[in-house]
Protein backbone atom coordinates (compact mmCIF):
# COMPACT_ATOMS: atom_id res chain seq x y z
CA UNK A 1 0.00 0.00 0.00
CA UNK A 2 1.45 3.33 -0.91
CA UNK A 3 0.98 6.40 1.21
CA UNK A 4 0.35 9.83 -0.16
CA UNK A 5 1.61 12.69 1.95
CA UNK A 6 -1.26 15.09 2.51
CA UNK A 7 0.18 17.16 5.32
CA UNK A 8 3.74 18.02 6.10
CA UNK A 9 5.49 20.53 8.27
CA UNK A 10 6.90 23.45 6.27
CA UNK A 11 10.66 23.67 6.58
CA UNK A 12 10.41 27.21 7.96
CA UNK A 13 8.22 25.98 10.81
CA UNK A 14 10.37 24.68 13.68
CA UNK A 15 9.65 21.15 14.87
CA UNK A 16 8.49 22.21 18.33
CA UNK A 17 5.15 22.27 20.12
CA UNK A 18 3.61 25.73 20.47
CA UNK A 19 2.12 27.01 23.72
CA UNK A 20 -1.07 28.42 22.18
CA UNK A 21 -4.48 27.57 23.62
CA UNK A 22 -6.65 25.08 21.70
CA UNK A 23 -8.59 26.87 18.98
CA UNK A 24 -6.22 29.85 18.86
CA UNK A 25 -5.50 31.15 15.37
CA UNK A 26 -1.88 32.14 16.09
CA UNK A 27 -0.65 28.64 15.22
CA UNK A 28 -2.53 28.59 11.91
CA UNK A 29 -1.07 31.92 10.85
CA UNK A 30 2.43 30.77 11.90
CA UNK A 31 2.03 27.88 9.51
CA UNK A 32 0.87 30.10 6.65
CA UNK A 33 3.87 32.39 7.16
CA UNK A 34 6.19 29.36 7.12
CA UNK A 35 4.59 28.05 3.92
CA UNK A 36 5.01 31.42 2.22
CA UNK A 37 8.67 31.60 3.29
CA UNK A 38 9.28 28.08 1.94
CA UNK A 39 7.45 28.66 -1.34
CA UNK A 40 9.34 31.88 -1.99
CA UNK A 41 12.61 30.11 -1.20
CA UNK A 42 13.78 32.71 1.30
CA UNK A 43 14.11 30.64 4.48
CA UNK A 44 17.88 30.94 4.27
CA UNK A 45 17.76 34.73 4.15
CA UNK A 46 14.82 35.59 6.41
CA UNK A 47 14.98 37.30 9.79
CA UNK A 48 11.80 37.44 11.85
CA UNK A 49 10.92 39.76 14.71
CA UNK A 50 8.74 38.43 17.54
CA UNK A 51 6.49 40.76 19.56
CA UNK A 52 5.45 40.98 23.17
CA UNK A 53 2.10 39.26 23.40
CA UNK A 54 0.96 35.67 23.08
CA UNK A 55 3.33 35.29 20.12
CA UNK A 56 6.32 36.27 22.23
CA UNK A 57 7.78 32.77 21.90
CA UNK A 58 7.44 32.87 18.11
CA UNK A 59 11.23 33.07 18.00
CA UNK A 60 11.17 29.36 18.76
CA UNK A 61 8.50 28.52 16.19
CA UNK A 62 10.12 29.50 12.91
CA UNK A 63 13.37 27.91 11.86
CA UNK A 64 14.81 31.21 10.65
CA UNK A 65 16.95 33.71 12.54
CA UNK A 66 14.72 35.52 15.02
CA UNK A 67 14.90 38.65 17.15
CA UNK A 68 12.62 39.29 20.10
CA UNK A 69 11.50 42.93 20.35
CA UNK A 70 10.22 45.07 23.22
CA UNK A 71 6.43 45.61 23.39
CA UNK A 72 5.33 47.47 20.24
CA UNK A 73 8.83 48.14 18.92
CA UNK A 74 9.02 45.34 16.35
CA UNK A 75 8.71 47.68 13.32
CA UNK A 76 11.64 49.78 14.60
CA UNK A 77 13.69 46.66 15.31
CA UNK A 78 12.85 45.31 11.85
CA UNK A 79 13.86 48.66 10.36
CA UNK A 80 17.26 48.42 12.04
CA UNK A 81 17.75 44.89 10.72
CA UNK A 82 16.55 45.67 7.20
CA UNK A 83 18.65 48.81 6.88
CA UNK A 84 21.85 46.91 7.58
CA UNK A 85 20.80 43.75 5.71
CA UNK A 86 18.73 45.10 2.80
CA UNK A 87 19.01 41.89 0.80
CA UNK A 88 17.49 39.71 3.49
CA UNK A 89 13.75 39.29 4.07
CA UNK A 90 12.59 40.83 7.33
CA UNK A 91 9.17 40.41 8.91
CA UNK A 92 7.43 41.23 12.15
CA UNK A 93 4.58 39.30 13.72
CA UNK A 94 2.50 41.42 16.12
CA UNK A 95 -0.73 41.42 18.06
CA UNK A 96 -3.17 44.33 18.23
CA UNK A 97 -2.07 45.57 21.64
CA UNK A 98 1.54 45.44 20.50
CA UNK A 99 0.99 47.06 17.11
CA UNK A 100 -1.99 49.38 17.59
CA UNK A 101 -1.59 50.60 21.19
CA UNK A 102 1.94 50.77 22.58
CA UNK A 103 3.54 50.47 19.13
CA UNK A 104 1.32 52.87 17.17
CA UNK A 105 4.11 55.33 16.41
CA UNK A 106 6.50 52.62 15.26
CA UNK A 107 4.04 50.98 12.84
CA UNK A 108 2.77 54.26 11.40
CA UNK A 109 6.28 55.54 10.72
CA UNK A 110 7.60 52.26 9.35
CA UNK A 111 4.63 52.32 6.95
CA UNK A 112 5.11 56.01 6.13
CA UNK A 113 8.80 55.40 5.35
CA UNK A 114 7.71 52.57 3.03
CA UNK A 115 10.18 50.50 5.03
CA UNK A 116 10.76 47.38 2.96
CA UNK A 117 9.52 44.94 5.59
CA UNK A 118 6.48 42.66 5.94
CA UNK A 119 4.17 42.88 8.94
CA UNK A 120 1.83 40.09 9.98
CA UNK A 121 -0.73 41.66 12.26
CA UNK A 122 -2.99 39.50 14.43
CA UNK A 123 -6.22 41.27 15.36
CA UNK A 124 -8.04 39.22 17.99
CA UNK A 125 -9.70 42.29 19.55
CA UNK A 126 -8.18 41.67 22.99
CA UNK A 127 -4.94 41.41 24.93
CA UNK A 128 -4.54 37.65 25.01
CA UNK A 129 -1.24 37.35 26.86
CA UNK A 130 -2.32 39.38 29.87
CA UNK A 131 -5.64 37.47 29.81
CA UNK A 132 -8.26 39.54 28.15
CA UNK A 133 -8.05 43.29 28.68
CA UNK A 134 -9.38 45.85 26.21
CA UNK A 135 -7.30 46.26 23.06
CA UNK A 136 -7.40 49.23 20.68
CA UNK A 137 -9.40 46.92 18.41
CA UNK A 138 -12.00 45.88 21.02
CA UNK A 139 -15.49 46.42 19.59
CA UNK A 140 -18.03 48.77 21.16
CA UNK A 141 -19.99 46.84 23.73
CA UNK A 142 -17.43 44.04 23.88
CA UNK A 143 -16.83 42.76 27.38
CA UNK A 144 -13.21 42.47 28.49
CA UNK A 145 -11.65 42.38 31.95
CA UNK A 146 -11.05 46.15 31.81
CA UNK A 147 -14.43 46.89 30.18
CA UNK A 148 -16.62 44.68 32.39
CA UNK A 149 -19.75 46.54 31.29
CA UNK A 150 -18.74 46.41 27.64
CA UNK A 151 -16.60 48.92 25.76
CA UNK A 152 -18.31 52.27 26.16
CA UNK A 153 -17.23 54.91 23.62
CA UNK A 154 -17.84 57.66 26.17
CA UNK A 155 -15.27 56.18 28.49
CA UNK A 156 -13.05 53.94 26.37
CA UNK A 157 -13.11 55.53 22.94
CA UNK A 158 -13.51 53.76 19.65
CA UNK A 159 -11.87 50.75 18.01
CA UNK A 160 -9.07 51.41 15.51
CA UNK A 161 -9.20 49.97 12.00
CA UNK A 162 -5.47 49.63 11.45
CA UNK A 163 -5.52 48.65 7.78
CA UNK A 164 -7.71 51.64 6.91
CA UNK A 165 -5.61 53.92 9.11
CA UNK A 166 -2.43 52.91 7.30
CA UNK A 167 -4.23 53.17 3.98
CA UNK A 168 -4.42 56.92 4.57
CA UNK A 169 -0.63 57.02 4.16
CA UNK A 170 1.26 57.13 0.89
CA UNK A 171 3.96 54.81 2.18
CA UNK A 172 2.42 51.33 2.29
CA UNK A 173 2.64 49.20 -0.82
CA UNK A 174 0.48 46.28 0.20
CA UNK A 175 -2.32 46.27 2.78
CA UNK A 176 -4.87 43.54 3.28
CA UNK A 177 -7.24 42.27 5.94
CA UNK A 178 -8.11 38.59 5.99
CA UNK A 179 -9.40 35.89 8.31
CA UNK A 180 -8.73 32.18 8.77
CA UNK A 181 -12.30 31.17 9.65
CA UNK A 182 -13.01 29.06 6.54
CA UNK A 183 -10.88 26.97 4.17
CA UNK A 184 -11.48 29.61 1.51
CA UNK A 185 -10.34 32.44 3.74
CA UNK A 186 -7.35 30.38 4.80
CA UNK A 187 -6.33 30.30 1.15
CA UNK A 188 -6.98 34.03 0.79
CA UNK A 189 -4.83 34.69 3.85
CA UNK A 190 -2.06 32.48 2.51
CA UNK A 191 -2.14 34.36 -0.80
CA UNK A 192 -2.09 37.70 0.97
CA UNK A 193 0.89 36.72 3.15
CA UNK A 194 2.69 35.49 0.09
CA UNK A 195 1.89 38.68 -1.83
CA UNK A 196 3.13 40.75 1.10
CA UNK A 197 6.46 38.91 1.20
CA UNK A 198 6.70 39.20 -2.58
CA UNK A 199 6.41 43.00 -2.35
CA UNK A 200 9.41 43.01 -0.07
CA UNK A 201 11.43 40.55 -2.13
CA UNK A 202 10.82 42.67 -5.25
CA UNK A 203 12.00 45.70 -3.29
CA UNK A 204 8.64 47.46 -3.56
CA UNK A 205 8.28 48.38 0.10
CA UNK A 206 6.08 48.13 3.17
CA UNK A 207 3.47 45.37 3.30
CA UNK A 208 1.04 44.40 6.04
CA UNK A 209 -1.55 41.66 6.38
CA UNK A 210 -4.07 42.04 9.18
CA UNK A 211 -5.51 38.67 10.14
CA UNK A 212 -8.73 38.61 12.17
CA UNK A 213 -8.14 35.89 14.73
CA UNK A 214 -9.83 34.06 17.54
CA UNK A 215 -8.87 34.08 21.20
CA UNK A 216 -11.00 31.38 22.83
CA UNK A 217 -9.45 32.00 26.24
CA UNK A 218 -10.12 35.71 26.48
CA UNK A 219 -13.39 35.58 24.59
CA UNK A 220 -14.65 32.88 26.96
CA UNK A 221 -16.01 30.82 24.06
CA UNK A 222 -15.18 27.40 22.72
CA UNK A 223 -13.30 27.25 19.40
CA UNK A 224 -16.46 26.64 17.37
CA UNK A 225 -18.35 29.47 19.05
CA UNK A 226 -15.32 31.66 18.42
CA UNK A 227 -15.64 31.24 14.67
CA UNK A 228 -19.28 32.32 14.86
CA UNK A 229 -18.44 35.31 17.04
CA UNK A 230 -15.69 36.36 14.65
CA UNK A 231 -18.04 36.08 11.67
CA UNK A 232 -20.92 37.90 13.34
CA UNK A 233 -18.97 40.63 15.08
CA UNK A 234 -15.37 41.12 13.95
CA UNK A 235 -15.76 40.73 10.20
CA UNK A 236 -18.69 43.17 9.94
CA UNK A 237 -16.64 45.81 11.75
CA UNK A 238 -13.35 44.97 10.08
CA UNK A 239 -14.16 44.33 6.39
CA UNK A 240 -11.95 41.79 4.64
CA UNK A 241 -10.08 42.59 1.48
CA UNK A 242 -6.96 43.90 -0.14
CA UNK A 243 -7.00 47.68 0.19
CA UNK A 244 -3.62 48.44 -1.33
CA UNK A 245 -1.59 46.60 -3.93
CA UNK A 246 1.58 47.61 -5.73
CA UNK A 247 -0.23 48.38 -8.98
CA UNK A 248 -3.12 50.24 -7.41
CA UNK A 249 -3.20 53.97 -6.85
CA UNK A 250 -3.01 54.91 -3.16
CA UNK A 251 -6.72 55.63 -2.71
CA UNK A 252 -8.20 52.79 -4.72
CA UNK A 253 -9.95 50.13 -2.68
CA UNK A 254 -10.38 46.65 -4.03
CA UNK A 255 -13.52 45.25 -2.48
CA UNK A 256 -13.45 41.60 -1.58
CA UNK A 257 -16.52 39.90 -0.18
CA UNK A 258 -16.56 39.39 3.56
CA UNK A 259 -16.55 35.63 3.31
CA UNK B 1 47.97 65.87 11.02
CA UNK B 2 45.72 67.77 13.36
CA UNK B 3 42.55 69.45 12.17
CA UNK B 4 40.21 71.80 13.98
CA UNK B 5 36.85 70.15 14.75
CA UNK B 6 33.77 70.77 16.83
CA UNK B 7 33.10 68.06 19.45
CA UNK B 8 29.87 66.77 17.92
CA UNK B 9 31.38 66.52 14.45
CA UNK B 10 34.52 64.89 15.80
CA UNK B 11 32.34 62.28 17.54
CA UNK B 12 30.53 61.63 14.25
CA UNK B 13 33.72 61.38 12.18
CA UNK B 14 35.36 59.18 14.82
CA UNK B 15 32.37 56.81 14.60
CA UNK B 16 32.81 56.49 10.84
CA UNK B 17 36.57 55.94 11.25
CA UNK B 18 35.86 53.29 13.90
CA UNK B 19 33.89 51.31 11.34
CA UNK B 20 30.39 52.32 12.41
CA UNK B 21 28.16 52.06 9.34
CA UNK B 22 24.73 52.53 10.89
CA UNK B 23 23.31 55.45 12.84
CA UNK B 24 19.74 55.93 14.05
CA UNK B 25 18.77 59.08 15.90
CA UNK B 26 16.34 61.87 16.62
CA UNK B 27 17.33 65.55 16.73
CA UNK B 28 17.88 67.19 20.12
CA UNK B 29 20.09 70.09 21.16
CA UNK B 30 23.01 70.19 21.93
CA UNK B 31 24.06 67.22 19.76
CA UNK B 32 22.00 67.49 16.56
CA UNK B 33 25.19 68.19 14.61
CA UNK B 34 26.03 64.48 14.95
CA UNK B 35 23.10 63.31 12.80
CA UNK B 36 23.53 66.27 10.45
CA UNK B 37 27.20 65.48 9.92
CA UNK B 38 26.53 61.78 9.44
CA UNK B 39 23.66 62.45 7.01
CA UNK B 40 26.33 63.78 4.64
CA UNK B 41 29.21 61.53 5.64
CA UNK B 42 27.69 58.04 5.94
CA UNK B 43 26.69 57.71 2.26
CA UNK B 44 30.35 58.29 1.31
CA UNK B 45 31.31 55.07 3.11
CA UNK B 46 28.18 53.10 2.22
CA UNK B 47 26.64 53.49 5.67
CA UNK B 48 23.08 54.06 6.85
CA UNK B 49 21.69 57.14 8.61
CA UNK B 50 18.05 57.22 9.56
CA UNK B 51 16.15 59.94 11.38
CA UNK B 52 13.70 57.98 13.49
CA UNK B 53 10.28 59.10 14.72
CA UNK B 54 11.48 59.20 18.34
CA UNK B 55 14.31 58.13 20.60
CA UNK B 56 12.20 55.08 21.48
CA UNK B 57 12.33 54.10 17.82
CA UNK B 58 16.03 55.04 17.43
CA UNK B 59 17.19 52.78 20.21
CA UNK B 60 15.06 49.92 18.92
CA UNK B 61 16.49 50.40 15.43
CA UNK B 62 19.91 50.22 17.08
CA UNK B 63 18.72 47.01 18.76
CA UNK B 64 17.73 45.56 15.38
CA UNK B 65 20.93 46.56 13.61
CA UNK B 66 23.06 45.30 16.51
CA UNK B 67 21.09 42.04 16.51
CA UNK B 68 21.94 41.72 12.82
CA UNK B 69 25.64 42.13 13.58
CA UNK B 70 26.25 45.74 12.54
CA UNK B 71 28.55 48.20 14.31
CA UNK B 72 25.85 50.69 15.21
CA UNK B 73 25.27 53.79 17.31
CA UNK B 74 22.83 56.47 18.32
CA UNK B 75 23.27 59.78 20.05
CA UNK B 76 20.99 62.05 22.00
CA UNK B 77 20.80 64.38 24.94
CA UNK B 78 19.28 63.86 28.37
CA UNK B 79 15.48 63.81 27.67
CA UNK B 80 16.10 61.56 24.68
CA UNK B 81 18.25 59.18 26.70
CA UNK B 82 15.40 58.84 29.20
CA UNK B 83 13.25 57.53 26.34
CA UNK B 84 15.99 55.11 25.33
CA UNK B 85 16.25 53.46 28.73
CA UNK B 86 13.74 50.72 27.90
CA UNK B 87 15.81 49.83 24.85
CA UNK B 88 19.05 49.97 26.81
CA UNK B 89 17.70 47.39 29.22
CA UNK B 90 16.75 45.11 26.30
CA UNK B 91 20.15 45.63 24.64
CA UNK B 92 21.91 44.69 27.88
CA UNK B 93 19.60 41.72 28.46
CA UNK B 94 20.04 40.38 24.93
CA UNK B 95 23.79 41.17 25.09
CA UNK B 96 23.93 43.37 22.03
CA UNK B 97 26.94 45.59 21.36
CA UNK B 98 26.25 49.22 20.50
CA UNK B 99 27.40 52.70 21.34
CA UNK B 100 25.22 55.48 22.74
CA UNK B 101 26.39 59.06 23.04
CA UNK B 102 24.70 61.31 25.61
CA UNK B 103 25.66 64.96 25.23
CA UNK B 104 24.08 65.98 28.52
CA UNK B 105 21.95 69.07 28.98
CA UNK B 106 20.41 70.55 32.08
CA UNK B 107 17.37 68.96 33.69
CA UNK B 108 15.11 67.73 35.12
CA UNK B 109 12.23 67.65 32.66
CA UNK B 110 12.82 69.65 29.54
CA UNK B 111 15.35 71.59 31.59
CA UNK B 112 17.56 73.66 29.36
CA UNK B 113 19.87 73.20 26.41
CA UNK B 114 23.02 74.27 28.23
CA UNK B 115 25.68 71.88 29.57
CA UNK B 116 25.14 69.64 32.57
CA UNK B 117 26.32 66.42 34.18
CA UNK B 118 23.02 65.57 35.78
CA UNK B 119 22.69 62.18 34.07
CA UNK B 120 25.54 60.54 36.02
CA UNK B 121 23.20 58.42 38.12
CA UNK B 122 21.11 57.43 35.10
CA UNK B 123 24.22 56.43 33.13
CA UNK B 124 26.12 54.60 35.85
CA UNK B 125 23.16 52.87 37.50
CA UNK B 126 21.67 51.64 34.25
CA UNK B 127 18.74 53.99 33.66
CA UNK B 128 16.37 51.25 32.62
CA UNK B 129 14.88 48.39 34.62
CA UNK B 130 16.25 45.03 35.60
CA UNK B 131 19.69 45.67 37.04
CA UNK B 132 22.22 45.88 34.24
CA UNK B 133 25.43 47.76 33.57
CA UNK B 134 26.78 49.77 30.66
CA UNK B 135 30.43 50.70 30.29
CA UNK B 136 30.36 54.51 30.70
CA UNK B 137 33.19 56.61 29.28
CA UNK B 138 33.51 60.35 29.91
CA UNK B 139 35.80 62.37 27.63
CA UNK B 140 37.12 65.75 28.67
CA UNK B 141 38.46 67.02 25.34
CA UNK B 142 37.51 66.75 21.71
CA UNK B 143 40.55 64.53 21.11
CA UNK B 144 39.43 62.24 23.89
CA UNK B 145 35.95 62.09 22.33
CA UNK B 146 37.59 60.75 19.19
CA UNK B 147 39.75 58.25 21.06
CA UNK B 148 36.95 56.94 23.26
CA UNK B 149 34.63 56.38 20.29
CA UNK B 150 36.94 53.74 18.82
CA UNK B 151 37.61 52.23 22.23
CA UNK B 152 33.89 52.24 23.00
CA UNK B 153 32.92 50.37 19.83
CA UNK B 154 35.68 47.81 20.40
CA UNK B 155 34.69 47.24 24.02
CA UNK B 156 31.01 46.96 23.08
CA UNK B 157 31.90 44.13 20.70
CA UNK B 158 34.34 42.54 23.11
CA UNK B 159 31.80 42.31 25.91
CA UNK B 160 28.62 42.22 23.82
CA UNK B 161 27.31 45.10 25.87
CA UNK B 162 26.10 48.68 25.35
CA UNK B 163 28.74 51.36 25.87
CA UNK B 164 27.78 54.91 26.80
CA UNK B 165 29.82 57.97 25.98
CA UNK B 166 28.82 60.57 28.55
CA UNK B 167 29.78 64.03 27.33
CA UNK B 168 28.44 67.41 28.32
CA UNK B 169 27.12 70.19 26.11
CA UNK B 170 30.39 72.12 26.34
CA UNK B 171 32.31 69.28 24.71
CA UNK B 172 29.75 68.91 21.94
CA UNK B 173 30.04 72.53 20.91
CA UNK B 174 33.73 73.33 21.50
CA UNK B 175 36.28 73.47 18.66
CA UNK B 176 39.68 71.88 19.24
CA UNK B 177 42.48 70.44 17.13
CA UNK B 178 42.22 66.67 16.79
CA UNK B 179 44.22 63.83 15.32
CA UNK B 180 41.84 61.40 13.61
CA UNK B 181 42.57 57.68 13.28
CA UNK B 182 42.58 55.83 9.96
CA UNK B 183 39.27 54.73 8.48
CA UNK B 184 38.53 51.11 9.34
CA UNK B 185 35.89 48.59 8.29
CA UNK B 186 34.22 45.96 10.42
CA UNK B 187 31.99 43.06 9.48
CA UNK B 188 29.39 40.85 11.10
CA UNK B 189 31.49 37.81 10.18
CA UNK B 190 33.07 37.69 13.63
CA UNK B 191 29.65 37.77 15.31
CA UNK B 192 28.51 34.18 14.86
CA UNK B 193 25.65 34.78 17.30
CA UNK B 194 24.04 37.50 15.18
CA UNK B 195 20.66 37.21 13.41
CA UNK B 196 22.02 37.63 9.92
CA UNK B 197 19.78 35.11 8.20
CA UNK B 198 20.88 31.49 8.03
CA UNK B 199 22.80 31.68 4.74
CA UNK B 200 23.73 28.03 5.06
CA UNK B 201 24.00 27.89 8.87
CA UNK B 202 22.13 24.84 10.23
CA UNK B 203 20.81 26.25 13.53
CA UNK B 204 18.79 29.44 13.80
CA UNK B 205 20.13 32.28 15.90
CA UNK B 206 17.77 33.88 18.38
CA UNK B 207 18.33 37.31 19.91
CA UNK B 208 16.30 37.48 23.06
CA UNK B 209 16.14 38.67 26.64
CA UNK B 210 13.12 36.63 27.73
CA UNK B 211 13.29 33.45 29.76
CA UNK B 212 10.29 32.30 31.76
CA UNK B 213 12.20 29.49 33.45
CA UNK B 214 13.60 31.05 36.64
CA UNK B 215 16.53 28.64 36.95
CA UNK B 216 17.66 29.50 33.42
CA UNK B 217 17.04 33.21 33.82
CA UNK B 218 19.05 33.20 37.02
CA UNK B 219 21.89 31.50 35.13
CA UNK B 220 21.68 34.25 32.52
CA UNK B 221 21.73 36.94 35.24
CA UNK B 222 24.74 35.26 36.85
CA UNK B 223 26.46 35.21 33.48
CA UNK B 224 25.78 38.95 33.08
CA UNK B 225 27.01 39.57 36.61
CA UNK B 226 30.18 37.69 35.80
CA UNK B 227 30.66 39.77 32.67
CA UNK B 228 30.14 43.01 34.64
CA UNK B 229 32.73 41.78 37.14
CA UNK B 230 35.20 41.26 34.29
CA UNK B 231 34.49 44.74 32.94
CA UNK B 232 34.86 46.18 36.43
CA UNK B 233 38.30 44.66 36.82
CA UNK B 234 39.64 45.28 33.31
CA UNK B 235 38.13 48.56 32.12
CA UNK B 236 38.78 51.12 34.83
CA UNK B 237 40.32 54.28 33.40
CA UNK B 238 41.35 57.43 35.18
CA UNK B 239 43.99 60.12 35.27
CA UNK B 240 45.72 61.57 38.33
CA UNK B 241 47.44 64.92 38.53
CA UNK B 242 49.25 66.79 41.29
CA UNK B 243 50.92 65.93 44.59
CA UNK B 244 51.12 62.32 45.72
CA UNK B 245 50.95 63.52 49.34
CA UNK B 246 48.08 65.92 48.61
CA UNK B 247 46.10 67.17 51.59
CA UNK B 248 43.17 68.08 49.37
CA UNK B 249 42.16 65.83 46.49
CA UNK B 250 39.63 67.04 43.96
CA UNK B 251 37.61 64.64 41.79
CA UNK B 252 35.93 65.78 38.58
CA UNK B 253 35.19 64.37 35.12
CA UNK B 254 34.39 65.74 31.67
CA UNK B 255 34.92 69.40 30.88
CA UNK B 256 34.60 70.29 34.55
CA UNK B 257 37.85 68.36 35.10
CA UNK B 258 39.64 70.88 32.87
CA UNK B 259 38.41 73.77 34.99
CA UNK B 260 39.36 71.86 38.12
CA UNK B 261 42.82 71.18 36.75
CA UNK B 262 43.45 74.88 36.24
CA UNK B 263 42.29 75.55 39.80
CA UNK B 264 44.54 72.77 41.14
CA UNK B 265 47.51 74.14 39.20
CA UNK B 266 46.89 77.56 40.70
CA UNK B 267 46.62 76.17 44.22
CA UNK B 268 49.87 74.24 43.79
CA UNK B 269 51.57 77.33 42.39
CA UNK B 270 50.59 79.00 45.65
CA UNK B 271 52.26 76.23 47.64
CA UNK B 272 49.30 74.05 48.56
CA UNK B 273 49.56 70.27 48.35
CA UNK B 274 46.69 69.39 46.08
CA UNK B 275 45.91 66.62 43.59
CA UNK B 276 43.05 65.72 41.33
CA UNK B 277 41.63 62.50 39.97
CA UNK B 278 39.73 62.52 36.72
CA UNK B 279 37.62 59.39 36.19
CA UNK B 280 37.52 58.50 32.49
CA UNK B 281 35.39 55.42 33.01
CA UNK B 282 32.45 56.38 35.24
CA UNK B 283 31.37 52.77 35.36
CA UNK B 284 33.49 50.96 36.28
CA UNK B 285 34.40 53.70 38.73
CA UNK B 286 38.10 54.24 39.56
CA UNK B 287 37.56 53.66 43.28
CA UNK B 288 41.02 52.20 43.86
CA UNK B 289 42.73 55.07 42.04
CA UNK B 290 40.80 57.61 44.10
CA UNK B 291 41.50 55.75 47.33
CA UNK B 292 45.22 55.65 46.54
CA UNK B 293 45.41 59.31 45.53
CA UNK B 294 43.78 60.27 48.80
CA UNK B 295 46.05 58.30 51.16
CA UNK B 296 47.44 61.47 52.70
CA UNK B 297 44.36 63.58 52.10
CA UNK B 298 42.45 65.32 54.84
CA UNK B 299 39.70 66.65 52.63
CA UNK B 300 38.17 65.56 49.32
CA UNK B 301 36.29 67.84 46.98
CA UNK B 302 33.98 66.65 44.22
CA UNK B 303 32.99 69.16 41.56
CA UNK B 304 30.12 68.41 39.20
CA UNK B 305 27.57 70.21 37.07
CA UNK B 306 24.70 68.83 39.13
CA UNK B 307 23.55 68.74 42.75
CA UNK B 308 25.99 65.99 43.70
CA UNK B 309 25.84 62.55 42.10
CA UNK B 310 29.37 61.16 41.59
CA UNK B 311 30.08 62.40 45.11
CA UNK B 312 28.34 59.25 46.40
CA UNK B 313 30.83 57.04 44.55
CA UNK B 314 33.77 59.07 45.85
CA UNK B 315 32.54 58.62 49.43
CA UNK B 316 32.33 54.88 48.80
CA UNK B 317 35.81 54.90 47.24
CA UNK B 318 37.40 56.45 50.33
CA UNK B 319 35.09 54.55 52.68
CA UNK B 320 34.22 57.89 54.32
CA UNK B 321 37.74 57.83 55.80
CA UNK B 322 38.18 61.39 54.55
CA UNK B 323 35.45 64.04 54.67
CA UNK B 324 34.11 64.47 51.13
CA UNK B 325 32.76 67.89 50.20
CA UNK B 326 30.81 68.86 47.13
CA UNK B 327 30.69 71.90 44.92
CA UNK B 328 28.30 72.06 41.99
CA UNK B 329 26.60 74.37 39.56
CA UNK B 330 23.35 73.51 37.84
CA UNK B 331 20.86 74.55 35.20
CA UNK B 332 23.53 75.06 32.54
CA UNK B 333 25.77 77.20 34.76
CA UNK B 334 29.44 76.27 34.56
CA UNK B 335 31.78 76.73 37.48
CA UNK B 336 34.78 79.01 37.01
CA UNK B 337 38.42 78.33 37.87
CA UNK B 338 38.17 81.01 40.56
CA UNK B 339 35.15 79.36 42.19
CA UNK B 340 36.88 75.99 42.38
CA UNK B 341 40.11 77.59 43.58
CA UNK B 342 38.23 79.29 46.41
CA UNK B 343 36.69 75.96 47.39
CA UNK B 344 40.14 74.39 47.54
CA UNK B 345 41.48 77.25 49.64
CA UNK B 346 38.54 77.01 52.02
CA UNK B 347 39.05 73.27 52.46
CA UNK B 348 42.77 73.73 52.90
CA UNK B 349 42.11 76.18 55.71
CA UNK B 350 39.80 73.71 57.41
CA UNK B 351 42.46 71.05 57.55
CA UNK B 352 44.48 72.05 60.65
CA UNK B 353 41.36 72.38 62.77
CA UNK B 354 40.21 68.98 61.62
CA UNK B 355 43.57 67.35 62.26
CA UNK B 356 43.99 68.80 65.75
CA UNK B 357 40.42 68.52 66.84
C1 LIG C 1 6.22 47.82 28.23
C2 LIG C 1 5.28 46.72 28.50
N1 LIG C 1 4.01 46.99 28.90
C3 LIG C 1 3.15 46.00 29.16
C4 LIG C 1 3.53 44.69 29.03
C5 LIG C 1 2.54 43.59 29.38
N2 LIG C 1 1.96 42.95 28.19
C6 LIG C 1 2.44 41.80 27.71
S1 LIG C 1 1.62 41.24 26.40
C7 LIG C 1 0.53 42.53 26.45
C8 LIG C 1 -0.62 42.64 25.49
C9 LIG C 1 -0.46 41.87 24.25
O1 LIG C 1 -1.62 41.89 23.53
P1 LIG C 1 -1.66 41.73 21.95
O2 LIG C 1 -0.59 42.54 21.35
O3 LIG C 1 -3.03 42.04 21.52
O4 LIG C 1 -1.25 40.23 21.68
P2 LIG C 1 -2.01 38.86 22.02
O5 LIG C 1 -1.47 38.45 23.36
O6 LIG C 1 -3.48 39.14 22.04
O7 LIG C 1 -1.60 37.95 20.95
C10 LIG C 1 0.85 43.38 27.49
C11 LIG C 1 0.08 44.59 27.82
C12 LIG C 1 4.87 44.44 28.61
N3 LIG C 1 5.35 43.20 28.47
N4 LIG C 1 5.69 45.47 28.35
S1 LIG D 1 -4.76 33.73 25.15
FE1 LIG D 1 -5.82 33.95 23.21
S2 LIG D 1 -4.29 34.70 21.76
FE2 LIG D 1 -3.23 33.88 23.54
S3 LIG D 1 -2.75 31.77 23.00
FE3 LIG D 1 -4.65 31.73 24.15
S4 LIG D 1 -6.22 31.87 22.59
FE4 LIG D 1 -4.30 32.46 21.62
XYZ file of C-alpha atoms in Angstrom, chain B residues 134-136 228 231-237 280-287:
19
model
C 26.779 49.769 30.662
C 30.428 50.702 30.290
C 30.362 54.506 30.696
C 30.139 43.008 34.637
C 34.491 44.744 32.941
C 34.863 46.179 36.434
C 38.304 44.655 36.821
C 39.641 45.277 33.312
C 38.132 48.558 32.123
C 38.783 51.125 34.835
C 40.322 54.280 33.403
C 37.525 58.498 32.485
C 35.391 55.416 33.008
C 32.448 56.380 35.238
C 31.375 52.765 35.362
C 33.485 50.956 36.277
C 34.401 53.702 38.731
C 38.102 54.238 39.556
C 37.559 53.661 43.275
